[in-house]
Amino acid sequence: MVLIAAALLDNLFGITFEYAFYGAIYCLAALVLFLPNLAVTVRRLHDINKSGWNILWGIIPLIGSILLIVWCCQDSKAEANQYGESPKYL
């Protein structure tokens, strides 16, 4: 939602790049949100007992993104795993 709002602000103020729908506000928002997004995804992978390094599958076009979406939609396990207790079942 933040990135959509940033892109709209870029277009509203006319500060988009020549061949793109986004501009400086969008780029700044994307940079600010990158690390929190990465942290949340790694925590989600830990909830389903997968290594955080599995986020690198997202580099592979299409297949990697689909794989990450499937993993992130899985239900976490009730028992503790190597990363600790699941916050859902505390």
Coordinates of N, CA and C in Angstrom, one line a residue:
M1 N 0.8 -1.2 0.0 CA 0.0 0.0 0.0 C 0.9 1.3 0.0
V2 N 2.0 1.2 0.8 CA 2.8 2.4 0.8 C 3.5 2.6 -0.5
L3 N 3.9 1.6 -1.2 CA 4.5 1.8 -2.5 C 3.5 2.3 -3.6
I4 N 2.3 1.8 -3.5 CA 1.2 2.3 -4.4 C 1.0 3.8 -4.1
A5 N 0.9 4.2 -2.9 CA 0.7 5.6 -2.5 C 1.9 6.4 -3.0
A6 N 3.1 5.9 -2.9 CA 4.3 6.6 -3.3 C 4.3 6.8 -4.8
A7 N 3.9 5.8 -5.6 CA 3.8 5.9 -7.0 C 2.8 6.9 -7.4
L8 N 1.7 6.9 -6.7 CA 0.6 7.9 -7.0 C 1.1 9.3 -6.7
L9 N 1.8 9.5 -5.6 CA 2.4 10.8 -5.3 C 3.4 11.3 -6.4
D10 N 4.2 10.3 -6.8 CA 5.2 10.6 -7.9 C 4.4 11.1 -9.1
N11 N 3.4 10.4 -9.5 CA 2.6 10.9 -10.7 C 1.9 12.2 -10.5
L12 N 1.4 12.3 -9.2 CA 0.6 13.6 -8.9 C 1.5 14.8 -9.0
F13 N 2.8 14.7 -8.5 CA 3.7 15.8 -8.5 C 4.5 15.8 -9.8
G14 N 4.3 14.8 -10.7 CA 5.0 14.9 -12.0 C 6.5 14.6 -11.9
I15 N 7.0 13.8 -10.9 CA 8.4 13.6 -10.7 C 8.8 12.1 -11.1
T16 N 8.1 11.6 -12.1 CA 8.4 10.2 -12.5 C 9.6 10.2 -13.5
F17 N 10.2 9.1 -13.6 CA 11.3 8.9 -14.5 C 10.8 8.8 -15.9
E18 N 11.6 9.0 -16.9 CA 11.1 9.2 -18.3 C 10.2 8.0 -18.8
Y19 N 10.7 6.8 -18.6 CA 9.9 5.6 -19.1 C 9.4 4.7 -18.0
A20 N 9.0 5.3 -16.9 CA 8.5 4.5 -15.7 C 7.4 5.3 -15.1
F21 N 6.5 4.5 -14.3 CA 5.4 5.1 -13.7 C 5.8 5.6 -12.3
Y22 N 7.0 5.4 -11.9 CA 7.4 5.7 -10.5 C 8.6 6.8 -10.6
G23 N 8.9 7.3 -9.4 CA 9.9 8.3 -9.4 C 10.7 8.2 -8.1
A24 N 11.1 9.4 -7.6 CA 12.0 9.5 -6.4 C 11.3 9.0 -5.1
I25 N 10.1 9.4 -5.0 CA 9.3 9.0 -3.7 C 9.2 7.5 -3.7
Y26 N 8.8 6.9 -4.8 CA 8.7 5.5 -4.8 C 10.0 4.8 -4.5
C27 N 11.1 5.2 -5.1 CA 12.4 4.6 -4.9 C 12.8 4.7 -3.4
L28 N 12.6 5.9 -2.8 CA 12.9 6.1 -1.4 C 12.1 5.2 -0.5
A29 N 10.8 5.0 -0.8 CA 9.9 4.2 0.0 C 10.3 2.7 -0.2
A30 N 10.7 2.3 -1.4 CA 11.1 0.9 -1.6 C 12.4 0.6 -0.9
L31 N 13.3 1.6 -0.8 CA 14.6 1.4 -0.1 C 14.3 1.3 1.4
V32 N 13.4 2.1 1.9 CA 13.1 2.1 3.4 C 12.4 0.8 3.8
L33 N 11.5 0.2 2.9 CA 10.8 -1.0 3.2 C 11.5 -2.3 2.9
F34 N 12.7 -2.2 2.2 CA 13.4 -3.4 1.8 C 13.8 -4.3 3.0
L35 N 14.5 -3.8 4.0 CA 15.0 -4.6 5.1 C 13.9 -5.1 6.0
P36 N 12.8 -4.3 6.3 CA 11.7 -4.9 7.1 C 11.0 -6.0 6.3
N37 N 10.9 -5.9 5.0 CA 10.2 -6.9 4.2 C 11.1 -8.2 4.2
L38 N 12.4 -8.0 4.1 CA 13.3 -9.2 4.2 C 13.2 -9.9 5.5
A39 N 13.2 -9.1 6.6 CA 13.1 -9.7 8.0 C 11.8 -10.4 8.2
V40 N 10.7 -9.9 7.8 CA 9.4 -10.6 8.0 C 9.4 -11.9 7.2
T41 N 9.9 -11.9 6.0 CA 9.9 -13.1 5.2 C 10.8 -14.2 5.8
V42 N 12.0 -13.8 6.3 CA 12.8 -14.8 6.9 C 12.2 -15.3 8.2
R43 N 11.5 -14.5 9.0 CA 10.8 -15.0 10.1 C 9.7 -15.9 9.7
R44 N 9.0 -15.7 8.7 CA 7.9 -16.5 8.2 C 8.5 -17.9 7.8
L45 N 9.7 -17.9 7.1 CA 10.3 -19.1 6.7 C 10.7 -19.9 7.9
H46 N 11.2 -19.2 9.0 CA 11.6 -19.9 10.2 C 10.4 -20.5 10.8
D47 N 9.2 -19.9 10.7 CA 8.0 -20.5 11.3 C 7.6 -21.8 10.7
I48 N 8.0 -22.0 9.4 CA 7.6 -23.3 8.8 C 8.9 -24.2 8.7
N49 N 9.9 -23.9 9.6 CA 11.1 -24.7 9.8 C 11.9 -24.8 8.5
K50 N 12.1 -23.6 7.9 CA 12.9 -23.5 6.7 C 14.0 -22.4 7.0
S51 N 15.1 -22.6 6.4 CA 16.2 -21.7 6.6 C 15.9 -20.3 5.9
G52 N 16.4 -19.2 6.5 CA 16.2 -17.9 5.9 C 16.8 -17.8 4.6
W53 N 17.8 -18.6 4.3 CA 18.5 -18.5 3.0 C 17.6 -19.0 1.9
N54 N 16.5 -19.6 2.2 CA 15.5 -20.0 1.1 C 14.9 -18.8 0.5
I55 N 15.1 -17.6 1.1 CA 14.5 -16.4 0.4 C 15.2 -16.1 -0.9
L56 N 16.4 -16.7 -1.1 CA 17.2 -16.5 -2.3 C 16.5 -17.2 -3.5
W57 N 15.6 -18.1 -3.2 CA 14.9 -18.7 -4.3 C 14.1 -17.7 -5.1
G58 N 13.8 -16.6 -4.5 CA 13.1 -15.5 -5.1 C 13.8 -14.8 -6.3
I59 N 15.1 -15.1 -6.4 CA 15.9 -14.6 -7.5 C 15.6 -15.2 -8.8
I60 N 15.2 -16.5 -8.7 CA 14.8 -17.2 -10.0 C 13.4 -16.7 -10.4
P61 N 13.4 -16.2 -11.6 CA 12.1 -15.6 -12.1 C 11.0 -16.7 -12.1
L62 N 9.8 -16.2 -11.8 CA 8.6 -17.0 -11.8 C 8.6 -18.2 -10.8
I63 N 9.4 -19.1 -11.0 CA 9.4 -20.3 -10.2 C 9.8 -20.0 -8.7
G64 N 10.8 -19.2 -8.6 CA 11.2 -18.8 -7.2 C 10.1 -18.0 -6.5
S65 N 9.5 -17.1 -7.2 CA 8.4 -16.3 -6.6 C 7.2 -17.2 -6.2
I66 N 6.9 -18.1 -7.1 CA 5.7 -19.0 -6.8 C 6.1 -19.9 -5.6
L67 N 7.3 -20.4 -5.5 CA 7.8 -21.2 -4.4 C 7.7 -20.5 -3.1
L68 N 8.1 -19.2 -3.1 CA 8.1 -18.4 -1.8 C 6.6 -18.1 -1.4
I69 N 5.8 -17.9 -2.4 CA 4.4 -17.6 -2.1 C 3.7 -18.9 -1.4
V70 N 4.0 -20.0 -2.0 CA 3.5 -21.3 -1.5 C 4.0 -21.5 0.0
W71 N 5.3 -21.3 0.2 CA 5.9 -21.5 1.5 C 5.3 -20.5 2.5
C72 N 5.1 -19.3 2.1 CA 4.6 -18.2 3.0 C 3.1 -18.5 3.3
C73 N 2.4 -19.2 2.5 CA 1.0 -19.5 2.8 C 0.8 -20.8 3.6
Q74 N 1.8 -21.5 3.8 CA 1.7 -22.7 4.6 C 1.4 -22.4 6.1
D75 N 0.7 -23.3 6.8 CA 0.5 -23.1 8.2 C 1.7 -23.5 8.9
S76 N 2.0 -22.8 10.0 CA 3.2 -23.2 10.8 C 2.9 -24.4 11.7
K77 N 3.9 -25.1 12.1 CA 3.8 -26.3 12.9 C 3.5 -25.9 14.4
A78 N 2.7 -26.7 15.1 CA 2.4 -26.5 16.5 C 3.6 -26.7 17.4
E79 N 4.4 -27.7 17.0 CA 5.6 -28.0 17.9 C 6.8 -27.0 17.6
A80 N 7.7 -27.0 18.5 CA 8.9 -26.1 18.4 C 9.8 -26.7 17.3
N81 N 10.5 -25.8 16.6 CA 11.4 -26.3 15.6 C 12.8 -25.8 16.0
Q82 N 13.8 -25.9 15.1 CA 15.1 -25.4 15.4 C 15.3 -23.9 15.6
Y83 N 14.2 -23.2 15.2 CA 14.3 -21.7 15.4 C 13.5 -21.3 16.6
G84 N 12.9 -22.2 17.4 CA 12.1 -21.9 18.6 C 10.7 -22.2 18.4
E85 N 9.9 -21.7 19.4 CA 8.5 -21.9 19.5 C 7.8 -21.1 18.4
S86 N 6.7 -21.6 17.9 CA 5.9 -20.9 16.9 C 5.1 -19.8 17.7
P87 N 5.1 -18.6 17.3 CA 4.4 -17.5 18.0 C 2.8 -17.7 17.9
K88 N 2.4 -18.5 16.9 CA 1.0 -18.7 16.7 C 0.4 -19.6 17.8
Y89 N 1.2 -20.5 18.4 CA 0.7 -21.4 19.3 C 1.2 -21.2 20.8
L90 N 1.7 -20.0 21.0 CA 2.1 -19.7 22.4 C 1.0 -19.4 23.3

